[in-house]
Coordinates of C-alpha atoms in Angstrom, one line a residue:
M1 CA -126.9 -96.1 -81.5
K2 CA -130.6 -96.8 -80.9
Y3 CA -133.7 -94.7 -82.0
G4 CA -131.1 -92.7 -84.0
L5 CA -129.5 -91.5 -80.7
I6 CA -125.8 -91.8 -80.1
K7 CA -124.4 -91.0 -76.6
V8 CA -121.2 -88.9 -76.7
A9 CA -118.9 -87.5 -74.0
A10 CA -116.7 -84.4 -73.9
A11 CA -113.9 -84.8 -71.3
V12 CA -111.6 -82.3 -69.7
P13 CA -109.1 -84.3 -67.6
G14 CA -106.7 -83.0 -65.0
V15 CA -103.3 -82.5 -66.6
R16 CA -99.7 -82.0 -65.8
V17 CA -97.5 -80.4 -68.4
A18 CA -95.2 -83.0 -70.0
D19 CA -96.2 -85.7 -67.4
V20 CA -97.6 -88.3 -69.8
E21 CA -98.0 -91.0 -67.3
Y22 CA -100.2 -88.8 -65.0
N23 CA -102.2 -87.6 -68.0
V24 CA -102.9 -91.1 -69.2
Q25 CA -104.1 -92.1 -65.8
Q26 CA -106.6 -89.2 -65.7
M27 CA -107.8 -90.0 -69.2
E28 CA -108.2 -93.7 -68.3
S29 CA -110.4 -92.7 -65.4
Q30 CA -112.7 -90.6 -67.6
I31 CA -112.9 -93.2 -70.3
A32 CA -114.0 -95.8 -67.7
Q33 CA -116.6 -93.3 -66.3
A34 CA -117.9 -92.6 -69.8
E35 CA -118.0 -96.3 -70.7
G36 CA -119.9 -97.0 -67.5
R37 CA -122.5 -94.3 -68.5
G38 CA -123.0 -95.9 -72.0
A39 CA -121.0 -93.3 -74.0
E40 CA -120.1 -94.5 -77.5
I41 CA -117.5 -91.8 -78.2
I42 CA -115.4 -89.7 -75.9
V43 CA -113.4 -86.6 -76.9
F44 CA -110.4 -85.2 -75.1
P45 CA -108.6 -81.8 -75.5
Q46 CA -105.9 -81.0 -77.9
L47 CA -102.5 -82.6 -77.2
S48 CA -104.1 -84.2 -74.1
L49 CA -101.4 -86.9 -73.7
T50 CA -98.6 -84.4 -73.2
G51 CA -100.4 -81.2 -72.3
Y52 CA -101.0 -78.4 -74.8
S53 CA -98.6 -75.9 -73.3
C54 CA -95.3 -77.8 -73.6
E55 CA -94.0 -75.3 -76.1
D56 CA -90.3 -76.1 -77.1
L57 CA -90.5 -79.4 -75.2
F58 CA -92.3 -80.6 -78.3
H59 CA -88.8 -80.6 -79.9
Q60 CA -87.6 -83.1 -77.2
Q61 CA -87.3 -86.7 -78.5
L62 CA -88.0 -88.0 -75.0
L63 CA -91.4 -86.3 -74.8
L64 CA -92.4 -87.6 -78.2
E65 CA -91.4 -91.1 -77.3
K66 CA -93.3 -91.0 -74.0
A67 CA -96.4 -89.7 -75.8
E68 CA -96.3 -92.7 -78.1
E69 CA -95.8 -95.0 -75.1
G70 CA -98.7 -93.3 -73.4
L71 CA -100.8 -94.1 -76.4
L72 CA -99.8 -97.7 -76.1
V73 CA -101.0 -97.8 -72.5
L74 CA -104.3 -96.3 -73.6
L75 CA -104.6 -98.9 -76.4
D76 CA -104.1 -101.6 -73.9
F77 CA -106.7 -100.1 -71.5
T78 CA -109.3 -99.8 -74.3
R79 CA -108.7 -103.3 -75.7
K80 CA -111.8 -104.8 -74.1
L81 CA -113.9 -101.6 -74.2
D82 CA -116.4 -100.6 -77.0
I83 CA -116.1 -96.9 -76.5
I84 CA -114.3 -94.9 -79.2
A85 CA -111.7 -92.5 -77.6
V86 CA -110.3 -89.5 -79.5
V87 CA -107.1 -88.2 -77.9
G88 CA -104.6 -85.6 -78.8
L89 CA -100.8 -86.1 -79.2
P90 CA -97.8 -84.9 -81.2
V91 CA -96.9 -87.4 -84.0
R92 CA -93.7 -87.3 -86.0
I93 CA -94.3 -88.3 -89.6
G94 CA -91.3 -88.3 -91.9
S95 CA -89.3 -85.2 -91.0
Q96 CA -92.3 -83.2 -89.7
L97 CA -94.2 -83.0 -86.4
Y98 CA -97.9 -82.8 -86.5
N99 CA -100.6 -81.9 -83.9
C100 CA -102.9 -84.9 -84.2
A101 CA -106.0 -86.5 -83.0
A102 CA -105.9 -90.3 -82.7
V103 CA -109.1 -92.3 -82.9
V104 CA -108.7 -95.3 -80.6
Q105 CA -111.0 -98.3 -80.2
H106 CA -110.6 -102.0 -79.1
G107 CA -106.8 -101.5 -78.6
S108 CA -106.2 -100.1 -82.1
V109 CA -105.6 -96.8 -83.7
L110 CA -108.3 -96.5 -86.3
G111 CA -107.0 -93.2 -87.8
L112 CA -105.0 -90.0 -87.3
V113 CA -106.2 -86.5 -88.2
A114 CA -103.7 -83.7 -88.3
K115 CA -104.5 -80.1 -87.5
S116 CA -104.9 -77.8 -90.5
C117 CA -104.8 -74.2 -89.2
L118 CA -101.9 -73.5 -86.9
P119 CA -102.0 -70.2 -84.9
N120 CA -99.0 -68.0 -84.7
T121 CA -99.9 -65.5 -82.0
H122 CA -98.5 -64.2 -78.7
E123 CA -100.8 -66.8 -77.0
S124 CA -99.7 -69.8 -79.1
S125 CA -97.0 -70.3 -81.7
E126 CA -97.9 -73.7 -83.0
Q127 CA -96.2 -72.9 -86.3
R128 CA -92.9 -73.0 -84.4
W129 CA -93.4 -76.7 -83.5
F130 CA -95.9 -78.3 -85.9
A131 CA -96.5 -78.6 -89.7
P132 CA -100.1 -78.1 -91.0
A133 CA -102.1 -81.1 -92.4
A134 CA -101.7 -79.8 -95.9
Y135 CA -98.0 -81.0 -95.8
L136 CA -99.1 -84.6 -95.4
A137 CA -98.8 -86.8 -98.5
P138 CA -101.0 -90.0 -98.3
Q139 CA -98.8 -92.6 -96.7
E140 CA -98.5 -95.3 -94.1
T141 CA -96.7 -94.6 -90.9
Y142 CA -96.1 -96.6 -87.7
L143 CA -97.6 -95.4 -84.5
A144 CA -97.6 -97.4 -81.2
G145 CA -96.2 -100.3 -83.1
S146 CA -99.0 -100.5 -85.7
P147 CA -99.3 -99.2 -89.3
V148 CA -101.7 -96.2 -89.6
C149 CA -102.6 -94.5 -92.9
V150 CA -102.3 -90.7 -92.8
T151 CA -103.5 -88.2 -95.3
S152 CA -104.3 -84.5 -95.7
Q153 CA -107.6 -85.6 -97.2
P154 CA -110.7 -85.1 -95.0
Q155 CA -111.6 -88.3 -93.1
L156 CA -114.9 -89.7 -92.0
F157 CA -115.2 -92.3 -89.3
R158 CA -118.2 -94.5 -89.4
T159 CA -119.6 -96.4 -86.5
C160 CA -121.1 -99.9 -86.8
D161 CA -124.6 -98.3 -86.6
G162 CA -123.9 -96.0 -89.5
A163 CA -123.3 -92.7 -87.6
C164 CA -120.5 -90.7 -89.2
F165 CA -118.2 -88.3 -87.4
G166 CA -115.4 -86.1 -88.5
I167 CA -112.6 -84.3 -86.6
E168 CA -111.2 -80.8 -86.5
L169 CA -108.7 -79.4 -84.0
G170 CA -109.0 -76.0 -82.2
E171 CA -108.6 -73.1 -84.6
D172 CA -109.6 -75.2 -87.6
V173 CA -113.2 -74.1 -86.9
L174 CA -112.2 -70.4 -87.3
A175 CA -110.9 -70.9 -90.9
P176 CA -112.9 -69.3 -93.7
L177 CA -113.7 -72.8 -94.9
P178 CA -113.4 -75.0 -91.8
P179 CA -112.8 -78.8 -92.1
S180 CA -116.1 -79.3 -90.4
S181 CA -118.0 -77.7 -93.3
Q182 CA -116.3 -80.1 -95.8
L183 CA -116.9 -83.0 -93.4
A184 CA -120.6 -82.2 -92.9
M185 CA -121.2 -81.9 -96.7
A186 CA -119.5 -85.3 -97.1
G187 CA -121.8 -86.9 -94.6
A188 CA -120.5 -86.3 -91.1
D189 CA -123.4 -86.3 -88.6
I190 CA -121.1 -85.2 -85.7
I191 CA -118.0 -83.0 -85.6
L192 CA -115.5 -83.6 -82.8
N193 CA -113.2 -80.7 -81.8
L194 CA -110.1 -81.2 -79.7
S195 CA -109.3 -77.7 -78.6
A196 CA -107.1 -75.6 -76.4
M197 CA -108.9 -72.3 -75.7
T198 CA -107.2 -69.7 -73.5
E199 CA -109.3 -67.6 -71.2
Q200 CA -110.1 -64.0 -71.8
V201 CA -113.0 -61.8 -70.8
G202 CA -115.8 -62.5 -73.3
K203 CA -113.9 -65.1 -75.2
R204 CA -115.8 -68.1 -73.8
D205 CA -119.1 -66.5 -74.9
F206 CA -117.6 -65.8 -78.4
I207 CA -116.5 -69.4 -78.8
Q208 CA -119.9 -70.7 -77.6
T209 CA -121.8 -68.5 -80.0
M210 CA -119.5 -69.5 -82.9
L211 CA -120.0 -73.2 -82.2
V212 CA -123.8 -72.7 -81.9
Q213 CA -123.8 -71.1 -85.3
Q214 CA -121.5 -73.7 -86.9
S215 CA -123.6 -76.6 -85.6
A216 CA -126.8 -74.8 -86.8
R217 CA -125.3 -74.0 -90.2
L218 CA -124.1 -77.6 -90.7
M219 CA -127.1 -79.2 -89.1
C220 CA -124.8 -81.4 -87.1
G221 CA -123.9 -82.5 -83.7
Y222 CA -120.8 -80.9 -82.3
V223 CA -118.6 -82.1 -79.4
Y224 CA -116.0 -79.7 -78.1
S225 CA -113.4 -80.3 -75.5
S226 CA -110.8 -77.7 -74.5
C227 CA -107.8 -77.8 -72.2
G228 CA -108.3 -77.1 -68.5
F229 CA -106.7 -76.7 -65.1
G230 CA -103.1 -77.9 -65.0
E231 CA -101.9 -76.4 -68.2
S232 CA -99.1 -73.8 -67.8
T233 CA -100.3 -70.4 -66.6
Q234 CA -97.0 -68.7 -67.5
D235 CA -98.8 -66.1 -69.8
V236 CA -102.3 -67.4 -70.2
V237 CA -104.9 -69.5 -68.4
Y238 CA -106.8 -72.5 -69.7
G239 CA -110.1 -72.8 -68.0
G240 CA -111.5 -76.0 -69.6
N241 CA -114.7 -76.1 -71.6
A242 CA -116.7 -79.1 -72.5
L243 CA -119.7 -78.5 -74.9
I244 CA -122.1 -80.7 -76.7
L245 CA -124.3 -79.1 -79.3
E246 CA -126.9 -80.2 -81.8
N247 CA -128.1 -78.1 -84.7
G248 CA -127.6 -74.8 -82.9
R249 CA -128.8 -75.9 -79.5
L250 CA -126.6 -76.5 -76.4
L251 CA -127.3 -80.0 -75.0
S252 CA -125.0 -79.7 -72.1
Q253 CA -124.3 -76.5 -70.1
P254 CA -120.6 -75.6 -70.0
G255 CA -118.8 -75.3 -66.7
R256 CA -117.1 -72.1 -65.7
L257 CA -113.5 -71.7 -64.8
S258 CA -112.8 -74.6 -62.5
M259 CA -110.0 -76.7 -61.0
D260 CA -112.1 -79.8 -61.4
A261 CA -112.1 -82.3 -64.2
Q262 CA -115.2 -82.2 -66.4
L263 CA -117.1 -85.0 -68.1
R264 CA -120.2 -84.1 -70.1
V265 CA -122.3 -87.0 -71.4
Q266 CA -125.3 -86.4 -73.7
Q267 CA -127.2 -88.0 -76.6
I268 CA -127.1 -86.5 -80.1
D269 CA -130.1 -87.4 -82.3
V270 CA -128.5 -88.4 -85.6
E271 CA -132.0 -89.2 -87.1
L272 CA -133.2 -85.7 -86.3
L273 CA -130.1 -84.1 -87.9
R274 CA -130.5 -86.2 -91.1
A275 CA -134.2 -85.2 -91.3
E276 CA -133.2 -81.5 -91.0
R277 CA -130.7 -81.9 -93.8
Q278 CA -133.0 -83.9 -96.0
N279 CA -135.7 -81.1 -95.7
C280 CA -133.2 -78.3 -96.3
V281 CA -132.8 -77.3 -99.9
L282 CA -129.8 -75.1 -99.1
F283 CA -128.0 -78.1 -97.7
R284 CA -129.0 -80.5 -100.5
T285 CA -127.9 -78.1 -103.2
A286 CA -124.6 -77.0 -101.7
P287 CA -121.5 -77.7 -103.9
D288 CA -120.0 -81.2 -103.6
M289 CA -116.9 -81.4 -101.6
A290 CA -113.8 -83.5 -102.2
A291 CA -114.3 -87.2 -101.5
C292 CA -113.4 -88.2 -97.9
K293 CA -111.4 -91.1 -96.7
V294 CA -113.9 -93.3 -94.8
V295 CA -112.7 -95.3 -91.8
D296 CA -115.0 -98.0 -90.3
C297 CA -115.0 -98.3 -86.5
K298 CA -115.4 -101.7 -84.9
P299 CA -118.7 -103.2 -83.8
A300 CA -119.5 -103.3 -80.1
T301 CA -118.7 -106.6 -78.4
T302 CA -121.1 -106.0 -75.4
P303 CA -124.7 -105.0 -75.9
R304 CA -125.6 -101.7 -74.3
D305 CA -128.7 -101.0 -72.3
F306 CA -130.5 -98.1 -73.8
E307 CA -131.5 -95.1 -71.6
L308 CA -132.8 -91.8 -72.9
I309 CA -130.9 -89.1 -71.0
R310 CA -131.8 -86.1 -73.1
T311 CA -134.1 -83.5 -71.7
V312 CA -137.3 -83.5 -73.9
D313 CA -139.5 -80.4 -73.8
P314 CA -143.1 -81.5 -73.4
H315 CA -144.2 -78.3 -75.2
P316 CA -142.0 -77.8 -78.2
F317 CA -144.1 -75.1 -79.7
I318 CA -144.0 -72.9 -76.5
P319 CA -141.1 -70.4 -76.3
Q320 CA -138.7 -70.5 -73.4
E321 CA -139.8 -68.2 -70.5
E322 CA -137.0 -65.7 -71.1
K323 CA -138.0 -65.4 -74.7
M324 CA -141.8 -65.6 -74.2
A325 CA -142.7 -62.0 -74.6
Q326 CA -140.6 -61.3 -77.7
S327 CA -141.7 -64.6 -79.4
C328 CA -145.3 -63.9 -78.7
E329 CA -145.0 -60.4 -80.1
D330 CA -143.2 -61.8 -83.2
I331 CA -146.0 -64.4 -83.8
L332 CA -148.7 -61.8 -83.4
Q333 CA -147.0 -59.4 -85.7
I334 CA -146.7 -62.1 -88.4
Q335 CA -150.4 -62.8 -88.1
T336 CA -151.2 -59.1 -88.1
L337 CA -149.1 -58.2 -91.1
G338 CA -150.4 -61.1 -93.0
L339 CA -154.0 -59.9 -92.5
C340 CA -153.0 -56.3 -93.2
K341 CA -151.6 -57.3 -96.6
R342 CA -154.8 -59.3 -97.5
L343 CA -157.1 -56.4 -96.4
Q344 CA -155.0 -53.9 -98.5
H345 CA -154.8 -56.2 -101.5
T346 CA -158.6 -56.7 -101.6
H347 CA -159.3 -53.0 -100.8
C348 CA -161.4 -54.3 -97.9
D349 CA -162.3 -52.2 -94.8
K350 CA -164.6 -54.8 -93.3
A351 CA -163.8 -58.0 -91.4
V352 CA -166.3 -60.5 -90.2
V353 CA -165.4 -62.7 -87.2
G354 CA -167.5 -65.3 -85.4
I355 CA -167.0 -64.7 -81.6
S356 CA -167.7 -67.7 -79.4
G357 CA -165.9 -66.6 -76.3
G358 CA -163.4 -69.4 -76.8
L359 CA -159.6 -69.4 -77.3
D360 CA -159.4 -69.4 -81.0
S361 CA -162.0 -66.8 -81.8
T362 CA -160.6 -64.5 -79.1
L363 CA -157.1 -64.7 -80.6
A364 CA -158.5 -64.1 -84.1
L365 CA -160.5 -61.0 -82.9
L366 CA -157.4 -59.5 -81.1
V367 CA -155.3 -60.0 -84.3
V368 CA -158.0 -58.3 -86.4
V369 CA -158.1 -55.4 -83.9
R370 CA -154.3 -55.0 -84.1
A371 CA -154.5 -55.1 -87.9
F372 CA -157.2 -52.4 -88.1
D373 CA -155.3 -50.2 -85.7
L374 CA -152.1 -50.6 -87.7
L375 CA -153.9 -49.8 -90.9
G376 CA -155.6 -46.7 -89.3
Q377 CA -159.0 -48.1 -90.0
S378 CA -162.0 -47.7 -87.7
R379 CA -162.7 -50.7 -85.4
K380 CA -166.3 -50.3 -86.4
G381 CA -165.3 -52.1 -89.6
I382 CA -164.8 -55.2 -87.6
I383 CA -168.2 -57.1 -87.4
G384 CA -168.1 -59.5 -84.5
I385 CA -171.0 -61.9 -84.5
T386 CA -171.9 -64.1 -81.6
M387 CA -174.2 -67.0 -82.6
P388 CA -175.6 -68.8 -79.6
G389 CA -176.9 -72.3 -80.2
F390 CA -177.9 -75.4 -78.3
G391 CA -174.7 -75.8 -76.3
T392 CA -173.7 -72.1 -75.7
T393 CA -173.0 -71.4 -72.1
D394 CA -173.5 -68.2 -70.2
R395 CA -169.8 -68.0 -69.4
T396 CA -168.6 -68.0 -73.0
H397 CA -171.5 -65.9 -74.3
Q398 CA -170.8 -63.2 -71.7
N399 CA -167.1 -63.2 -72.5
A400 CA -167.8 -62.8 -76.2
V401 CA -170.1 -59.9 -75.6
A402 CA -167.8 -58.3 -73.1
L403 CA -164.9 -58.5 -75.5
M404 CA -166.8 -57.0 -78.4
E405 CA -168.3 -54.2 -76.3
S406 CA -165.0 -53.2 -74.7
L407 CA -163.0 -53.3 -78.0
G408 CA -165.5 -50.9 -79.7
I409 CA -166.2 -53.1 -82.7
T410 CA -169.6 -53.6 -84.4
Q411 CA -171.4 -56.2 -82.5
R412 CA -174.2 -58.5 -83.7
E413 CA -175.9 -61.4 -82.2
I414 CA -177.7 -63.9 -84.4
S415 CA -179.1 -67.1 -82.8
I416 CA -178.8 -70.2 -84.9
A417 CA -181.3 -72.2 -82.8
Q418 CA -184.4 -71.6 -85.0
A419 CA -182.6 -72.0 -88.3
V420 CA -180.9 -75.3 -87.2
R421 CA -184.2 -76.7 -85.9
Q422 CA -185.8 -75.9 -89.3
H423 CA -182.9 -77.4 -91.2
L424 CA -182.9 -80.6 -89.1
E425 CA -186.6 -80.9 -89.6
D426 CA -186.2 -80.4 -93.3
I427 CA -183.7 -83.3 -93.6
G428 CA -185.6 -85.5 -91.2
H429 CA -183.2 -85.5 -88.3
S430 CA -184.4 -85.8 -84.8
L431 CA -183.4 -83.0 -82.4
A432 CA -182.9 -85.7 -79.7
N433 CA -180.2 -87.4 -81.8
H434 CA -177.0 -85.5 -80.9
N435 CA -174.7 -87.1 -83.5
V436 CA -172.3 -85.6 -86.0
T437 CA -175.2 -84.4 -88.2
Y438 CA -176.6 -82.5 -85.2
E439 CA -173.2 -80.9 -84.5
N440 CA -172.2 -80.1 -88.0
A441 CA -175.5 -78.5 -88.9
Q442 CA -174.8 -75.9 -86.3
A443 CA -171.2 -75.3 -87.5
R444 CA -172.3 -74.9 -91.1
E445 CA -175.2 -72.6 -90.1
R446 CA -172.7 -70.4 -88.3
T447 CA -170.4 -70.3 -91.3
Q448 CA -173.3 -69.5 -93.7
I449 CA -174.2 -66.5 -91.5
L450 CA -170.6 -65.2 -91.5
M451 CA -170.3 -65.6 -95.2
D452 CA -173.6 -63.9 -96.0
V453 CA -172.9 -61.0 -93.6
A454 CA -169.6 -60.6 -95.3
N455 CA -171.4 -60.3 -98.6
Q456 CA -173.8 -57.8 -97.0
V457 CA -171.1 -55.5 -95.8
G458 CA -168.5 -56.1 -98.5
G459 CA -166.1 -57.7 -96.1
M460 CA -164.1 -60.9 -95.6
V461 CA -164.6 -63.7 -93.1
I462 CA -161.6 -64.2 -90.9
G463 CA -161.0 -67.9 -90.0
T464 CA -160.4 -68.8 -86.4
G465 CA -159.3 -72.5 -86.6
D466 CA -155.9 -73.4 -85.3
L467 CA -153.1 -75.7 -86.3
S468 CA -153.9 -78.4 -83.8
E469 CA -157.5 -78.6 -85.0
L470 CA -156.3 -78.9 -88.6
A471 CA -154.0 -81.8 -87.6
L472 CA -156.8 -83.7 -86.0
G473 CA -159.5 -82.7 -88.5
W474 CA -161.4 -81.2 -85.5
C475 CA -163.4 -78.9 -87.7
T476 CA -166.5 -79.2 -89.8
Y477 CA -165.9 -79.5 -93.5
N478 CA -167.2 -76.3 -95.1
G479 CA -168.1 -75.1 -91.7
D480 CA -165.6 -73.6 -89.3
H481 CA -163.1 -75.2 -91.7
M482 CA -163.7 -72.4 -94.3
S483 CA -163.0 -68.7 -94.4
M484 CA -161.4 -66.0 -96.7
Y485 CA -158.2 -65.8 -94.5
G486 CA -157.3 -68.0 -91.5
V487 CA -155.1 -66.0 -89.1
N488 CA -154.7 -68.9 -86.6
A489 CA -153.9 -71.8 -89.0
G490 CA -150.2 -71.8 -88.1
V491 CA -150.7 -71.5 -84.3
P492 CA -151.1 -74.8 -82.3
K493 CA -153.6 -74.9 -79.5
T494 CA -151.0 -75.0 -76.7
L495 CA -149.5 -71.7 -78.0
V496 CA -152.9 -69.9 -78.4
Q497 CA -153.3 -69.7 -74.6
H498 CA -149.8 -68.1 -74.2
L499 CA -150.6 -65.6 -76.9
I500 CA -153.8 -64.5 -75.2
R501 CA -152.1 -64.3 -71.8
Y502 CA -149.4 -62.2 -73.3
M503 CA -151.9 -59.8 -74.9
A504 CA -153.8 -59.6 -71.6
L505 CA -150.7 -57.9 -70.1
L506 CA -150.4 -55.3 -72.8
P507 CA -151.6 -51.8 -72.2
L508 CA -153.6 -52.0 -75.4
F509 CA -155.9 -54.6 -73.9
A510 CA -155.8 -53.6 -70.3
E511 CA -159.6 -53.1 -70.2
Q512 CA -160.1 -56.6 -71.5
R513 CA -157.6 -58.2 -69.1
D514 CA -160.0 -60.0 -66.8
T515 CA -162.1 -61.3 -69.6
L516 CA -159.0 -62.6 -71.5
I517 CA -157.8 -64.5 -68.5
D518 CA -161.2 -66.1 -68.0
V519 CA -161.2 -67.1 -71.7
V520 CA -157.9 -68.9 -71.2
E521 CA -159.2 -70.7 -68.1
T522 CA -162.5 -71.8 -69.8
P523 CA -162.6 -75.6 -70.7
I524 CA -162.0 -76.1 -74.5
S525 CA -165.3 -77.0 -76.2
P526 CA -167.1 -76.5 -79.5
E527 CA -170.3 -76.1 -77.5
L528 CA -172.5 -78.1 -79.9
I529 CA -174.1 -80.4 -77.3
P530 CA -176.7 -78.9 -74.9
T531 CA -175.5 -77.9 -71.5
D532 CA -176.4 -79.8 -68.3
G533 CA -179.2 -78.7 -66.0
E534 CA -177.0 -76.0 -64.5
G535 CA -175.8 -74.5 -67.7
H536 CA -172.4 -76.1 -67.6
I537 CA -170.4 -77.4 -70.6
Q538 CA -170.9 -81.1 -71.2
Q539 CA -168.8 -81.4 -74.4
K540 CA -165.1 -81.0 -73.6
T541 CA -162.9 -81.4 -76.6
E542 CA -159.9 -83.0 -74.7
D543 CA -162.2 -85.7 -73.3
I544 CA -163.0 -86.7 -76.8
V545 CA -159.9 -86.4 -78.9
G546 CA -157.3 -86.3 -76.1
P547 CA -155.1 -83.7 -74.5
Y548 CA -153.9 -81.0 -76.9
E549 CA -150.4 -80.9 -75.2
L550 CA -149.9 -84.5 -76.3
H551 CA -151.3 -84.0 -79.8
D552 CA -149.1 -80.9 -80.3
F553 CA -146.1 -82.9 -79.2
F554 CA -146.9 -85.7 -81.6
L555 CA -147.6 -83.2 -84.4
Y556 CA -144.2 -81.5 -83.9
Y557 CA -142.1 -84.6 -84.1
L558 CA -144.1 -86.2 -86.9
L559 CA -144.0 -83.2 -89.2
R560 CA -140.8 -81.5 -88.2
F561 CA -138.5 -84.5 -88.3
G562 CA -140.6 -87.4 -89.8
F563 CA -140.1 -89.5 -86.7
R564 CA -141.8 -92.9 -86.6
P565 CA -144.4 -93.6 -83.8
Q566 CA -141.9 -95.8 -81.9
K567 CA -139.5 -92.9 -81.4
I568 CA -142.3 -90.3 -80.8
F569 CA -143.6 -92.6 -78.0
L570 CA -140.1 -92.8 -76.5
L571 CA -139.7 -89.1 -76.4
A572 CA -143.2 -88.6 -75.0
Q573 CA -142.5 -91.1 -72.2
Q574 CA -139.6 -88.9 -71.2
A575 CA -141.4 -85.6 -71.7
F576 CA -144.6 -86.5 -69.9
R577 CA -143.3 -89.0 -67.4
D578 CA -144.9 -87.1 -64.5
S579 CA -148.2 -86.4 -66.3
Y580 CA -149.3 -89.4 -68.4
D581 CA -148.7 -93.2 -68.1
D582 CA -147.6 -95.2 -71.1
E583 CA -151.1 -96.5 -71.8
A584 CA -152.5 -93.0 -72.1
I585 CA -149.7 -91.8 -74.3
K586 CA -150.2 -94.9 -76.6
Q587 CA -153.9 -94.4 -76.7
W588 CA -153.7 -90.8 -77.8
L589 CA -150.9 -91.4 -80.2
Q590 CA -153.1 -94.0 -81.9
T591 CA -155.9 -91.4 -82.0
F592 CA -153.5 -88.8 -83.5
C593 CA -152.2 -91.1 -86.2
R594 CA -155.7 -92.3 -87.2
R595 CA -157.2 -88.8 -87.3
F596 CA -154.2 -87.2 -88.9
F597 CA -154.3 -89.5 -92.0
S598 CA -158.1 -89.7 -92.3
Q599 CA -158.6 -85.9 -92.2
Q600 CA -156.1 -84.8 -94.9
F601 CA -159.0 -84.1 -97.3
K602 CA -159.9 -81.1 -95.1
R603 CA -156.4 -79.7 -95.2
S604 CA -156.2 -80.1 -99.0
C605 CA -158.5 -77.2 -99.5
L606 CA -157.6 -74.8 -96.7
P607 CA -157.9 -71.0 -97.1
D608 CA -154.7 -68.9 -97.2
A609 CA -153.1 -68.4 -93.8
P610 CA -149.7 -67.1 -92.5
K611 CA -147.1 -69.6 -91.3
V612 CA -145.7 -68.5 -87.9
G613 CA -143.4 -71.3 -86.8
S614 CA -141.4 -74.3 -88.1
V615 CA -144.5 -76.5 -88.7
S616 CA -147.3 -75.7 -91.1
L617 CA -150.1 -77.8 -92.7
S618 CA -150.6 -75.6 -95.7
P619 CA -151.3 -77.8 -98.8
R620 CA -149.4 -75.2 -100.8
G621 CA -146.4 -75.0 -98.6
D622 CA -145.0 -77.3 -95.9
W623 CA -147.4 -80.3 -96.1
R624 CA -148.4 -81.9 -99.3
M625 CA -150.0 -85.3 -98.7
P626 CA -152.5 -87.2 -100.8
S627 CA -155.9 -87.4 -99.2
D628 CA -156.0 -91.2 -99.9
A629 CA -152.8 -92.0 -98.0
V630 CA -153.4 -94.8 -95.5
S631 CA -152.2 -95.0 -91.9
T632 CA -151.7 -98.7 -91.7
L633 CA -147.9 -98.6 -91.1
W634 CA -148.1 -96.0 -88.4
L635 CA -151.1 -97.7 -86.6
K636 CA -149.4 -101.1 -86.7
E637 CA -146.3 -99.7 -85.1
V638 CA -148.4 -97.9 -82.4
E639 CA -150.2 -101.2 -81.6
S640 CA -146.8 -102.9 -81.1
L641 CA -145.6 -100.4 -78.5
S642 CA -145.2 -101.6 -75.0

């Protein structure tokens, strides 16, 4: 395990019922493939040594002895391998036969886990052949010539890197209190399920949905391997299904009914899972479970080359395409309802919005329009103010005016040029000096206008700043930083564009469609520096602070999971390998860490705002950080990256 990532494999080998020698050969082949691909754990289906569908042959002493001999062959095969193999076989303990999973590594059986919930249906009558795990008294038994401790007590297996896994078999996961729930509460990061699912119409989707829910509920990795082609088709068919999940998300796509063997290899992020659990009050406060027996796996003898094979989404805040419309609507409705409540609570029928013609103010204006429509209030109660200054371009100004006119709101234009000139003269600042004082004087003048107009009309100022700007501190303290309610504070910059594109396609905003599309395509800029000789934007935000898609990526993994810069850099390399080189990623990660820490004081006094996703910077909710915290540790690690 490196960077908290452990590589696991779910295998569905070819099988012949009761032909142990053949089955072992197939499993050896898949173990070798998985070892070659760097897998640290491989999971096989239930009763994989003999075949699951042997039925009354499980009462045959010859089959039981051959299963044990087959395990001996596997032990010898794995003697020089580091991979941990989890295989299924029938094991006689005392006078009872148990359906077991054996954990094999370096030529030894590290542990045995017996199945707890035995089905007794027309499809499978396991109770006819096996005893449940509850019958097991703690004892030592001999298996493949070596002593093995067996128990009905839950068992945890711990790798040399500290990752913990537990095992359940087949229908165990369907129990009211599955072993996986107990194991997860005891510290299992990953659950392995050796299964034998029969095929029926709709059953595969049901199983997949159930496993998605269980892995999400337990915030765990889940590796599922079910019997495949070669099992008896006397009354049912086993189609084979290999799944790897992580916290409710499928990491590997399952195969459909197939005659071919399957081997799915993927990485599970144990560090991510532990961060989720640590941040979840429900998980932390769940009742303690019975103590588990802990078995330590053996350390690897051969160093493994690390390769990140997970797919990393470069835009973690952006919904998947098939869910885009519904997700956008949900986000907009959260913003709209939040504003509706605030307007109702304050008995306010006026809202003041600064309209620049840029992304954020456009989104805020559309949300305000939706809120007023929902409340049945006249759009004339929305006072949109465009405030041209030294850097305002014709393009953004025209878009701002066009939006206000077509939406039917109250429109005002108040130039800030004369007031800012007077102010800069008053404080002795040259108009030729385009530094931060020059820029912030304009931002604060605009905020003063908005606040004073709100007083005039008895309304409230609606903030337009977004989550990405708050993370970077890309806002003027007591300027655009301040409002009475900030509808965009939970929305990252990369998502703002998608929300506006979505609304441009709605019948409600059909008249504004062309303008909205042009807003999305306009370069992002605060427009505080004078334009060039042809009236074009000279001050482009992403040229100064870096690409927002990178900063949103850094923000997501820093806040959501608490990842260190080294791991964020690794993930970014994978996600943006076709867009940015390592130097660019490192440069902007350094910028992000420096600005994120130094700008906390701005976030410590933010106006109220609705949370729309899994990440928020509200000082009253998700992110409580002292303004004096230093970034030394983070910046040192960024500097050491190569």
